[in-house]
CSV table of C-alpha atoms in Angstrom, one decimal:
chain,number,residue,atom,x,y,z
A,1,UNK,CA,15.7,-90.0,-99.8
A,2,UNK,CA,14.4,-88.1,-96.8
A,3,UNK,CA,10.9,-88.2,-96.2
A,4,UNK,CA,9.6,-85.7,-93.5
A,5,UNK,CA,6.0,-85.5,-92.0
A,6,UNK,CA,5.5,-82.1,-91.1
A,7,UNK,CA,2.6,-82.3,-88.5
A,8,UNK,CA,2.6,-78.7,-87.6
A,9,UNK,CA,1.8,-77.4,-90.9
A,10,UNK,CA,-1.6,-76.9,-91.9
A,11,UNK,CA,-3.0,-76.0,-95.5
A,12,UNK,CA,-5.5,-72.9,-96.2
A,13,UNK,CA,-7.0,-72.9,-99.9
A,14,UNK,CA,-8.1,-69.6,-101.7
A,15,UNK,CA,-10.1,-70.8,-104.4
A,16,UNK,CA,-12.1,-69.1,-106.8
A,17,UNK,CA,-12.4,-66.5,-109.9
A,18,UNK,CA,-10.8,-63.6,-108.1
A,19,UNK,CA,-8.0,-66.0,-105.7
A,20,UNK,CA,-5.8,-64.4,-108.1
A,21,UNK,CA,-6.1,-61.0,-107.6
A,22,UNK,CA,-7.5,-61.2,-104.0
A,23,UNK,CA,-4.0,-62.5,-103.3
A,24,UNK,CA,-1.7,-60.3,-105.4
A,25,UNK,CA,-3.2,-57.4,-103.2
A,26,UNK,CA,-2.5,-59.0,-100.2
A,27,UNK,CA,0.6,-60.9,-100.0
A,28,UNK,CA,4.6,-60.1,-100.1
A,29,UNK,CA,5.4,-62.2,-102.8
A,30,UNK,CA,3.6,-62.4,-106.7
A,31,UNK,CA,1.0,-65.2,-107.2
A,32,UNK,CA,0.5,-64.0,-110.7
A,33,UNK,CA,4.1,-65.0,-112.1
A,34,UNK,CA,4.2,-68.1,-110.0
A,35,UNK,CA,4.7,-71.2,-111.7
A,36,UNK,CA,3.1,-74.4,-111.5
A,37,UNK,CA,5.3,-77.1,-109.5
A,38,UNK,CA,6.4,-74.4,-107.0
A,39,UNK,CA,5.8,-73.6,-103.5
A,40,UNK,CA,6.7,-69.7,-103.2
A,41,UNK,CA,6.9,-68.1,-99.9
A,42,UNK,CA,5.3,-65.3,-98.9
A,43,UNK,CA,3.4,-63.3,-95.9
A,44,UNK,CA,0.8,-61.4,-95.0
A,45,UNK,CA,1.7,-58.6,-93.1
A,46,UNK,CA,0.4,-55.3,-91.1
A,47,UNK,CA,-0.1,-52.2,-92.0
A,48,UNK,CA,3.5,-51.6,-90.4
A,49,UNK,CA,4.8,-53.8,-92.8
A,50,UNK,CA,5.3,-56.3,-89.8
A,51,UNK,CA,5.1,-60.3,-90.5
A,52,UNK,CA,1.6,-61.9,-89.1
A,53,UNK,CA,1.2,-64.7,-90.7
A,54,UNK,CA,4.4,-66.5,-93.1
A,55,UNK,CA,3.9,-69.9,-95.8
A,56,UNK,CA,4.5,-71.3,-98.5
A,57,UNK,CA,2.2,-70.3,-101.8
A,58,UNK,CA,1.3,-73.1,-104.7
A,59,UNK,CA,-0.8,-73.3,-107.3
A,60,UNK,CA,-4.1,-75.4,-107.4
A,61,UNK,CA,-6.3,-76.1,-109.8
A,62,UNK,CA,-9.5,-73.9,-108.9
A,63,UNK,CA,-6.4,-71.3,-107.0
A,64,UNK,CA,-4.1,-71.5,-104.3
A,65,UNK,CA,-2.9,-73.3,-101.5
A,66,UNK,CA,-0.9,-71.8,-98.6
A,67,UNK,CA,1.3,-74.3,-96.9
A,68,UNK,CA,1.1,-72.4,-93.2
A,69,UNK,CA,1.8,-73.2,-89.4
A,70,UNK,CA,-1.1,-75.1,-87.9
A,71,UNK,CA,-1.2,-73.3,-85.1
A,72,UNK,CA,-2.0,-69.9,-87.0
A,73,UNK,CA,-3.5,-71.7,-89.7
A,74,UNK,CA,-7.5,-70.8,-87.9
A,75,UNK,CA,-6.6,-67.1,-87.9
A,76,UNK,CA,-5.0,-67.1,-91.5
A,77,UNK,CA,-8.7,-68.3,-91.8
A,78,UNK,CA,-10.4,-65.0,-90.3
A,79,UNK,CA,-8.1,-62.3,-91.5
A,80,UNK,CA,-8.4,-63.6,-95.2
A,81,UNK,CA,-12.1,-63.9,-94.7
A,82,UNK,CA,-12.4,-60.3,-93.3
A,83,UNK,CA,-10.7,-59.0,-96.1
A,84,UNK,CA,-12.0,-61.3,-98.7
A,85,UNK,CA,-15.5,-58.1,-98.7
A,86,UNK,CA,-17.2,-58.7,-102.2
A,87,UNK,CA,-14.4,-61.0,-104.0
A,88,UNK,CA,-15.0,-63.9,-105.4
A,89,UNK,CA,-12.9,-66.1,-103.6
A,90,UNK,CA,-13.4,-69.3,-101.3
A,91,UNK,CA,-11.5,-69.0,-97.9
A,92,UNK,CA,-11.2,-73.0,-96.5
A,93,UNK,CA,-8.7,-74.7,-94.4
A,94,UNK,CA,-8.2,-78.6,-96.7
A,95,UNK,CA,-8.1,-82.0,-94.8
A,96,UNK,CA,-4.1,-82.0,-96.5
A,97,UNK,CA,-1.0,-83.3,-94.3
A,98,UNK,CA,1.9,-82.0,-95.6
A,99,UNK,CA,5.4,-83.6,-95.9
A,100,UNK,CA,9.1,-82.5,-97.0
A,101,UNK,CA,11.6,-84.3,-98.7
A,102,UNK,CA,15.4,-83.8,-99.6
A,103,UNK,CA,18.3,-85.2,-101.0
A,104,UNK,CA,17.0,-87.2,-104.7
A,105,UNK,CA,14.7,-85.9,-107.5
A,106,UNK,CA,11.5,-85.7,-106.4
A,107,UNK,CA,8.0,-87.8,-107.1
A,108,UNK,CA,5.6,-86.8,-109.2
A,109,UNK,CA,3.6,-84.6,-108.2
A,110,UNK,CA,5.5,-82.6,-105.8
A,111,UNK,CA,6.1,-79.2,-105.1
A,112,UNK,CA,9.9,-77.3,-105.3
A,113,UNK,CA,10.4,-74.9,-102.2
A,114,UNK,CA,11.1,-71.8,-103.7
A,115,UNK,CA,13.2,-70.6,-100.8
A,116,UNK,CA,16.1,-72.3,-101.8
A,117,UNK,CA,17.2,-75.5,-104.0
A,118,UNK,CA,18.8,-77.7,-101.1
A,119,UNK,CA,15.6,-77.8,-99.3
A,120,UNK,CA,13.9,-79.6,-101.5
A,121,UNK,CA,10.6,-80.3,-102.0
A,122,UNK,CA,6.9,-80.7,-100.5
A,123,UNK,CA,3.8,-82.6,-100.7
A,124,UNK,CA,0.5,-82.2,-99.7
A,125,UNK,CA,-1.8,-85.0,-99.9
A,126,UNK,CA,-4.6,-86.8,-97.9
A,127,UNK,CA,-1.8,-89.2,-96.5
A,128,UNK,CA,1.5,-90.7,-97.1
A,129,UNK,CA,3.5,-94.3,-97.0
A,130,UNK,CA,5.6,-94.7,-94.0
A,131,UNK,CA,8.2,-91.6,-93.5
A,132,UNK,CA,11.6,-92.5,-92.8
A,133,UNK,CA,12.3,-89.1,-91.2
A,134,UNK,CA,10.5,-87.0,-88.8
A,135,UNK,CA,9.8,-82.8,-88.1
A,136,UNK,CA,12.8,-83.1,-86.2
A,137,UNK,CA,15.5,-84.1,-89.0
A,138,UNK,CA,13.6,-81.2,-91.3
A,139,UNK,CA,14.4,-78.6,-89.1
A,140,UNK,CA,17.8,-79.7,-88.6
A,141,UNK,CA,17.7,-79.5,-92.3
A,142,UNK,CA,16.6,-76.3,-92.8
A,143,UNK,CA,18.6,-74.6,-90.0
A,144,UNK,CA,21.8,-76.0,-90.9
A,145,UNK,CA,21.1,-74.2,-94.1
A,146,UNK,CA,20.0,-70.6,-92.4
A,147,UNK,CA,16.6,-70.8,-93.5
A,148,UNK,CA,14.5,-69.1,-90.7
A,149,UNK,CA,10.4,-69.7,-90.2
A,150,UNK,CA,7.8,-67.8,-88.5
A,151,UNK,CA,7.2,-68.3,-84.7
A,152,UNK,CA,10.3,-70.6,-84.1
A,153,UNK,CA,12.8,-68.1,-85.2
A,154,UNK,CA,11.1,-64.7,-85.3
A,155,UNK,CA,7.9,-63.6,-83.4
A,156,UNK,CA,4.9,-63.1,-86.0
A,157,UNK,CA,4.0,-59.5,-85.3
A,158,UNK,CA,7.0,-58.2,-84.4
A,159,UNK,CA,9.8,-58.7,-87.3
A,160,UNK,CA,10.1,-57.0,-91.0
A,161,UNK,CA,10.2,-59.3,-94.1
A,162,UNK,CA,13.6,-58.1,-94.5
A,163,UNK,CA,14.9,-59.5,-90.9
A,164,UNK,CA,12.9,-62.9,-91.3
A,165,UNK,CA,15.7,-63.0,-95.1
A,166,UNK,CA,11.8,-63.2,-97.1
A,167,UNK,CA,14.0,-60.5,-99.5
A,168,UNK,CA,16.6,-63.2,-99.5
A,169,UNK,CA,14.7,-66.1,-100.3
A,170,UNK,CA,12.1,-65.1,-103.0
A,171,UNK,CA,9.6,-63.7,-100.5
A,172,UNK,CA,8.8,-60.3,-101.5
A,173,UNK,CA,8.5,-59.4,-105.2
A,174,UNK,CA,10.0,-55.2,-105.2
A,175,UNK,CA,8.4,-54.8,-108.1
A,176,UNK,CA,4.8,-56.0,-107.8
A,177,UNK,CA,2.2,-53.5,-107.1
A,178,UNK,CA,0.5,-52.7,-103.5
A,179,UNK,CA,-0.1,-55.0,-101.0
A,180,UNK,CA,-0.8,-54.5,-97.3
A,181,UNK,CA,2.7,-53.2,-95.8
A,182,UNK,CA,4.4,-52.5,-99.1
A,183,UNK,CA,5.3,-48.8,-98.7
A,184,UNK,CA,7.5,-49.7,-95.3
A,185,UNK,CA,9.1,-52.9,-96.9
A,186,UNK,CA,9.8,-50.7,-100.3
A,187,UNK,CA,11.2,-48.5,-98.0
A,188,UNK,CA,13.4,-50.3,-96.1
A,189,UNK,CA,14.4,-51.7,-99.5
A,190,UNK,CA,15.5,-48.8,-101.4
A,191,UNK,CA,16.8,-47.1,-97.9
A,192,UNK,CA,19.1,-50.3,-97.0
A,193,UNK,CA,18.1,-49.6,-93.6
A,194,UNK,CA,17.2,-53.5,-93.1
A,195,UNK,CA,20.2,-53.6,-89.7
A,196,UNK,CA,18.6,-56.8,-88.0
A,197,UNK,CA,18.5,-60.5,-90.0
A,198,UNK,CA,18.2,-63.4,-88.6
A,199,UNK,CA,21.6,-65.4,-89.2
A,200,UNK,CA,23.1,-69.1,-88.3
A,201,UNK,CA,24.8,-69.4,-85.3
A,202,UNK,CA,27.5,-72.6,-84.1
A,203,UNK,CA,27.6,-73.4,-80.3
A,204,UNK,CA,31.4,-74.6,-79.5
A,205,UNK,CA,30.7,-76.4,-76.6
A,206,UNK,CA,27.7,-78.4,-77.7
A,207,UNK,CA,23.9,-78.3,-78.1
A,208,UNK,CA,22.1,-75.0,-79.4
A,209,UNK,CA,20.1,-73.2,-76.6
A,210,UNK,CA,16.7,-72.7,-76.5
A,211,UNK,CA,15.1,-69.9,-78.6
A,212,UNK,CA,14.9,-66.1,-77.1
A,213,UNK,CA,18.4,-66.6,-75.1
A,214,UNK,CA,20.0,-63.2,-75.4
A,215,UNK,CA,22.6,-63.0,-77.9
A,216,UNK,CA,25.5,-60.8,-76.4
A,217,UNK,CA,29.4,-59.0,-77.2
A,218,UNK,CA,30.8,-57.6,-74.2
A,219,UNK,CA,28.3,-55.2,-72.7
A,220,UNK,CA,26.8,-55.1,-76.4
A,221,UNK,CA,23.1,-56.4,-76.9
A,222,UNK,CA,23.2,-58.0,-80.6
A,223,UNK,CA,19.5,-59.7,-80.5
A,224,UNK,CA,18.3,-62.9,-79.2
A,225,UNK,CA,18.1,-66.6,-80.5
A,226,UNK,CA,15.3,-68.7,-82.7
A,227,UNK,CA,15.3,-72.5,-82.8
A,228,UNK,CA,18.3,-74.8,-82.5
A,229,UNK,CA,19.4,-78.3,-84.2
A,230,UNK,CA,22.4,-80.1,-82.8
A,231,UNK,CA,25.1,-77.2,-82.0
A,232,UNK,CA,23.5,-75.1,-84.9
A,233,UNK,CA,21.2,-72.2,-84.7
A,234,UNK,CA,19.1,-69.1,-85.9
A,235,UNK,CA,19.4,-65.5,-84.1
A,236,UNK,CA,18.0,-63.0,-85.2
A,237,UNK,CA,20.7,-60.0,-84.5
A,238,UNK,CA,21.9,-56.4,-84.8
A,239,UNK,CA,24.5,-56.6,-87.7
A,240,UNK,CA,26.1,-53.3,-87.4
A,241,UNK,CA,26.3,-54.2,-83.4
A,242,UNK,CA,28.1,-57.2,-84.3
A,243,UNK,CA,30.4,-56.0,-86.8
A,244,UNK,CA,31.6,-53.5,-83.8
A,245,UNK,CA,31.7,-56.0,-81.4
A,246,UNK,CA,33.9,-58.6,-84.0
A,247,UNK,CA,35.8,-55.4,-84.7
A,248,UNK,CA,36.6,-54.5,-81.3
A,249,UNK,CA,38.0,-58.2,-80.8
A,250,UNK,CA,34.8,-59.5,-77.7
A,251,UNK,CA,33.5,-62.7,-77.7
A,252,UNK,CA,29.7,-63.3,-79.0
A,253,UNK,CA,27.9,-65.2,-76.7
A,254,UNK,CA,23.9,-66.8,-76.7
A,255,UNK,CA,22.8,-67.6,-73.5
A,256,UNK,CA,26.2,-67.0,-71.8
A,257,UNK,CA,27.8,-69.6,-74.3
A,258,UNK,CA,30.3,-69.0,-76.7
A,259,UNK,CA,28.8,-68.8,-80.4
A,260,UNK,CA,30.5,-68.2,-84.0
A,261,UNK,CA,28.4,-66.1,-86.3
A,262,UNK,CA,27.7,-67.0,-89.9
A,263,UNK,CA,26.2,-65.2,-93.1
A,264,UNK,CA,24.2,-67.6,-94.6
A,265,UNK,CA,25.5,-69.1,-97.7
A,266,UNK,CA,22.6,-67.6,-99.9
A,267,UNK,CA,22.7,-64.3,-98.5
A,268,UNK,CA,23.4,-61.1,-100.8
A,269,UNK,CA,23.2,-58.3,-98.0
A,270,UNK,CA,26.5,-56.6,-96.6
A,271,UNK,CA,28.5,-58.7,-94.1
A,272,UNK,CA,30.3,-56.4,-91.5
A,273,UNK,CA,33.6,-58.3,-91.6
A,274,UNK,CA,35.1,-61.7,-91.7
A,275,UNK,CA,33.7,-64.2,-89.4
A,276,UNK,CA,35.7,-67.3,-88.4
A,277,UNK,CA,32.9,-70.1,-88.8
């Protein structure tokens, strides 16, 4: 059973009578409904209804912890504090490291990821036995599986929920009320005007690029790339671009190498045609 130690994950609590509601008027996705045992992802976004901040959200006993990257974890910090105003809530990064595991049942207690079965589980905790896998093997995990994350395979300030596949993977509840952003993700929503996602991509002649190579058909611009494992990857691209360039018969390419293009295997949204994988 994989154990991963995830050292570039952080955890933020919100604790307190009004973590509840604090965070129902802030986030993508509905802390109200979510269970206990769960980690639910979920954002915090801009008035443009762009991503700043992405995590995973659990329960805890006096509220909620947000499973976050490290590095934005100290300005999750401030922008929860600034608009925490007269709530009663508690605003504290924990002394938590945080670890991933796939592959058997998990121990008790652990946490389901929410995104998506086959990933498996987390744990948060003061400190763990002796991990027999490292942040590398997760993310080859979770990209062979199309599951993008915040500031590897997007920018954080620059893509919608819908792009970053949080409406694919439980992270924005439609029917919850307002949160910061929610009239521009509604609207792409009931629109269907969501034309960029970030999709898995298969290098042919070896190891993935680098993230932000260009991602190309012809003279076509489709988007650019996110993180790599092995000759798997994430871009983030222009779907009705591609389905012109596939249709049209012109090679995709990411970083001048030759690339297949898949839809993710939990994905819902309208491929443009067949795509030889």
């Amino acid at each position: 059973m994989p154990l991963a130690l995830l050292p570039d994950r952080a955890v933020v609590a919100v604790t307190g009578p009004d973590a509840p509601s604090f965070l129902q008027g802030l986030l993508t996705c509905n802390v109200e409904t979510l269970p206990a045992g769960e980690a639910r992802l979920g954002a915090l976004l801009s008035p443009q209804g762009k991503i700043l901040f992405d995590f995973l959200v659990c329960r805890a006993p006096d509220g909620f912890h947000l499973d976050v990257a490290r590095e934005k974890a100290p300005d999750l910090l401030k922008r929860l504090t600034l608009y925490k105003l007269r709530a009663n809530v508690t605003v504290e990064a924990l002394p938590l490291a945080v670890a991933a595991g796939w592959g058997m049942e998990p121990p008790s207690p652990s946490l389901r990821d929410g995104r998506l079965a086959d990933l498996g589980w987390r744990l948060h905790a003061a400190e763990f036995p002796a991990a027999d896998a490292d942040a590398a093997a997760y993310a080859t995990h979770r990209i062979g599986l199309g599951v993008p994350e915040g500031g590897t395979d997007f920018p954080f300030g620059d893509a919608f929920p819908h792009e970053a596949l949080m409406d694919q993977l439980g992270g924005v509840d439609f029917k919850k009320g307002c949160y910061v952003g929610q009239e521009v993700v509604s609207r792409m929503q009931h629109r269907g005007t969501a034309r960029t996602r970030i999709v898995p991509v298969v290098y042919r002649d070896g190891e993935a690029g680098p993230a932000g190579e260009p991602v190309t058909a012809g003279d076509r611009s489709l988007g650019q790339t996110g993180g790599g494992a092995g000759s798997r990857g994430l871009a983030m691209l222009r779907i009705d671009r591609l389905g012109e360039a596939l249709a049209a018969g012109e090679t995709v390419r990411a970083g001048g190498r030759v690339v297949a293009v898949e839809k993710p295997g939990f994905a819902t949204f309208a491929w443009p045609v067949p795509v030889d994988g």
